[in-house]
Amino acid sequence: FWGQSLSDSVLNYQSFLVNIGGADYFRMASLFPDPHNFALFAGMISFLSLALCVYFFRENKKPKINFYGIVSLLGFVAVFLSFSRAAYIALITSLLIFMALGFRNVFFQKIKSFLLLGIIFLTMIFALSPITGRFLDIFSREDGSNIGRIQILKDGLNIFKDNILFGVGIGNAPLRYNEDIEYRNPTNSHNTYLEIAIENGILGLVLWVWLILGMIIRLIMMFLGRVGDRQEAMVLGVICALVFFAIHSLFEVFLYSPINLSVLMILMALGSVLLNLERFKNSNNI
């Protein structure tokens, strides 16, 4: 599926195994080159599926409720089995926002029990498995991955300070970390925002944050304001999916993942359509 050169790179720098408590576990990655990219895809898609499940619950269309409910549940389980700690943090944050925004809404109050059962099920999976040990590794000062990421972060910040205005150019960040780097070496900042800052300078970073954070804030304001029942679920789903991307991007770089970048653009397009629909309603006093 990937071709010879990418396949060789994945085999040389693969991260399909993880050691938890002295035991090795195979990480779920599907057809993605690494578990982190797959976890991001599964997380974003899961919240969109959950939004559709809530929407069709209101419409009382049981086949579609079951389909999208199963898709979202499998997606969340897949995120857990990716053993991506960044995805765990992003998932917890997005679920908290989903509950905080959704449960204050009259319609969501009607399906609170249904959603709580799903959350309890996910919590049991999290607690009664090696996932708990993997999550607690986030706070370990002896974990080699944590130590390495902190050092990469420090090096990246130094590179950014030296090129704060215009950056080093798109795709050149790995060369600044190591001038002798080989072709297709996966070296990166492990932080999308820092990667953009290094390559595009402070202006590129501001524009990127404005793009993502601005869309999230506008959608939240729309959800808290006057929104038609048919739109509420989708608005909340797009909010949580974008939050998942934004939080996950604090720990990984996904700018060069065609699938995940495409999903992000679809989310931004959905958000734009929803905002325009609300503007159209207000202008026509509907």
mmCIF file of N, CA, C and O in Angstrom, residues 2 4-16 33 182-186:
data_model
loop_
_atom_site.group_PDB
_atom_site.id
_atom_site.type_symbol
_atom_site.label_atom_id
_atom_site.label_comp_id
_atom_site.label_asym_id
_atom_site.label_seq_id
_atom_site.Cartn_x
_atom_site.Cartn_y
_atom_site.Cartn_z
ATOM 1 N N TRP A 2 2.043 1.218 0.560
ATOM 2 C CA TRP A 2 2.838 2.430 0.750
ATOM 3 C C TRP A 2 3.911 2.638 -0.304
ATOM 4 O O TRP A 2 4.428 3.736 -0.445
ATOM 5 N N GLN A 4 7.790 1.127 -1.972
ATOM 6 C CA GLN A 4 9.039 0.573 -1.448
ATOM 7 C C GLN A 4 9.752 1.507 -0.472
ATOM 8 O O GLN A 4 10.139 1.115 0.623
ATOM 9 N N SER A 5 9.907 2.773 -0.851
ATOM 10 C CA SER A 5 10.704 3.679 -0.027
ATOM 11 C C SER A 5 10.039 3.966 1.318
ATOM 12 O O SER A 5 10.695 3.949 2.365
ATOM 13 N N LEU A 6 8.719 4.218 1.309
ATOM 14 C CA LEU A 6 8.024 4.478 2.574
ATOM 15 C C LEU A 6 7.979 3.218 3.427
ATOM 16 O O LEU A 6 8.138 3.289 4.656
ATOM 17 N N SER A 7 7.785 2.060 2.803
ATOM 18 C CA SER A 7 7.764 0.799 3.552
ATOM 19 C C SER A 7 9.100 0.562 4.247
ATOM 20 O O SER A 7 9.141 0.132 5.406
ATOM 21 N N ASP A 8 10.196 0.832 3.534
ATOM 22 C CA ASP A 8 11.523 0.666 4.142
ATOM 23 C C ASP A 8 11.700 1.605 5.327
ATOM 24 O O ASP A 8 12.261 1.231 6.369
ATOM 25 N N SER A 9 11.217 2.833 5.188
ATOM 26 C CA SER A 9 11.333 3.805 6.273
ATOM 27 C C SER A 9 10.534 3.372 7.497
ATOM 28 O O SER A 9 10.999 3.479 8.633
ATOM 29 N N VAL A 10 9.317 2.867 7.256
ATOM 30 C CA VAL A 10 8.468 2.422 8.361
ATOM 31 C C VAL A 10 9.110 1.239 9.084
ATOM 32 O O VAL A 10 9.100 1.154 10.313
ATOM 33 N N LEU A 11 9.690 0.322 8.329
ATOM 34 C CA LEU A 11 10.340 -0.845 8.943
ATOM 35 C C LEU A 11 11.564 -0.436 9.757
ATOM 36 O O LEU A 11 11.854 -1.022 10.806
ATOM 37 N N ASN A 12 12.292 0.578 9.282
ATOM 38 C CA ASN A 12 13.499 1.019 9.984
ATOM 39 C C ASN A 12 13.181 1.847 11.225
ATOM 40 O O ASN A 12 13.956 1.855 12.183
ATOM 41 N N TYR A 13 12.043 2.541 11.213
ATOM 42 C CA TYR A 13 11.703 3.427 12.322
ATOM 43 C C TYR A 13 10.306 3.129 12.869
ATOM 44 O O TYR A 13 9.617 4.027 13.333
ATOM 45 N N GLN A 14 9.920 1.887 12.830
ATOM 46 C CA GLN A 14 8.548 1.526 13.220
ATOM 47 C C GLN A 14 8.341 1.679 14.727
ATOM 48 O O GLN A 14 9.269 1.605 15.518
ATOM 49 N N SER A 15 7.057 1.896 15.086
ATOM 50 C CA SER A 15 6.685 2.023 16.498
ATOM 51 C C SER A 15 5.455 1.172 16.785
ATOM 52 O O SER A 15 4.551 1.599 17.491
ATOM 53 N N PHE A 16 5.432 -0.018 16.218
ATOM 54 C CA PHE A 16 4.256 -0.884 16.334
ATOM 55 C C PHE A 16 4.217 -1.670 17.644
ATOM 56 O O PHE A 16 3.201 -2.262 17.974
ATOM 57 N N PRO A 33 1.080 4.371 8.709
ATOM 58 C CA PRO A 33 2.489 4.035 8.944
ATOM 59 C C PRO A 33 2.901 3.989 10.407
ATOM 60 O O PRO A 33 3.958 3.471 10.726
ATOM 61 N N GLU A 182 19.225 11.219 7.051
ATOM 62 C CA GLU A 182 19.012 10.450 5.837
ATOM 63 C C GLU A 182 17.665 10.790 5.216
ATOM 64 O O GLU A 182 16.776 11.352 5.861
ATOM 65 N N TYR A 183 17.499 10.431 3.954
ATOM 66 C CA TYR A 183 16.245 10.647 3.251
ATOM 67 C C TYR A 183 15.123 9.875 3.932
ATOM 68 O O TYR A 183 15.291 8.713 4.293
ATOM 69 N N ARG A 184 13.966 10.510 4.108
ATOM 70 C CA ARG A 184 12.778 9.916 4.737
ATOM 71 C C ARG A 184 12.999 9.550 6.205
ATOM 72 O O ARG A 184 12.335 8.694 6.747
ATOM 73 N N ASN A 185 13.933 10.183 6.850
ATOM 74 C CA ASN A 185 14.071 10.000 8.293
ATOM 75 C C ASN A 185 12.925 10.728 8.990
ATOM 76 O O ASN A 185 12.639 11.885 8.682
ATOM 77 N N PRO A 186 12.223 10.073 9.941
ATOM 78 C CA PRO A 186 11.015 10.668 10.536
ATOM 79 C C PRO A 186 11.275 11.684 11.641
ATOM 80 O O PRO A 186 10.387 11.969 12.438
#
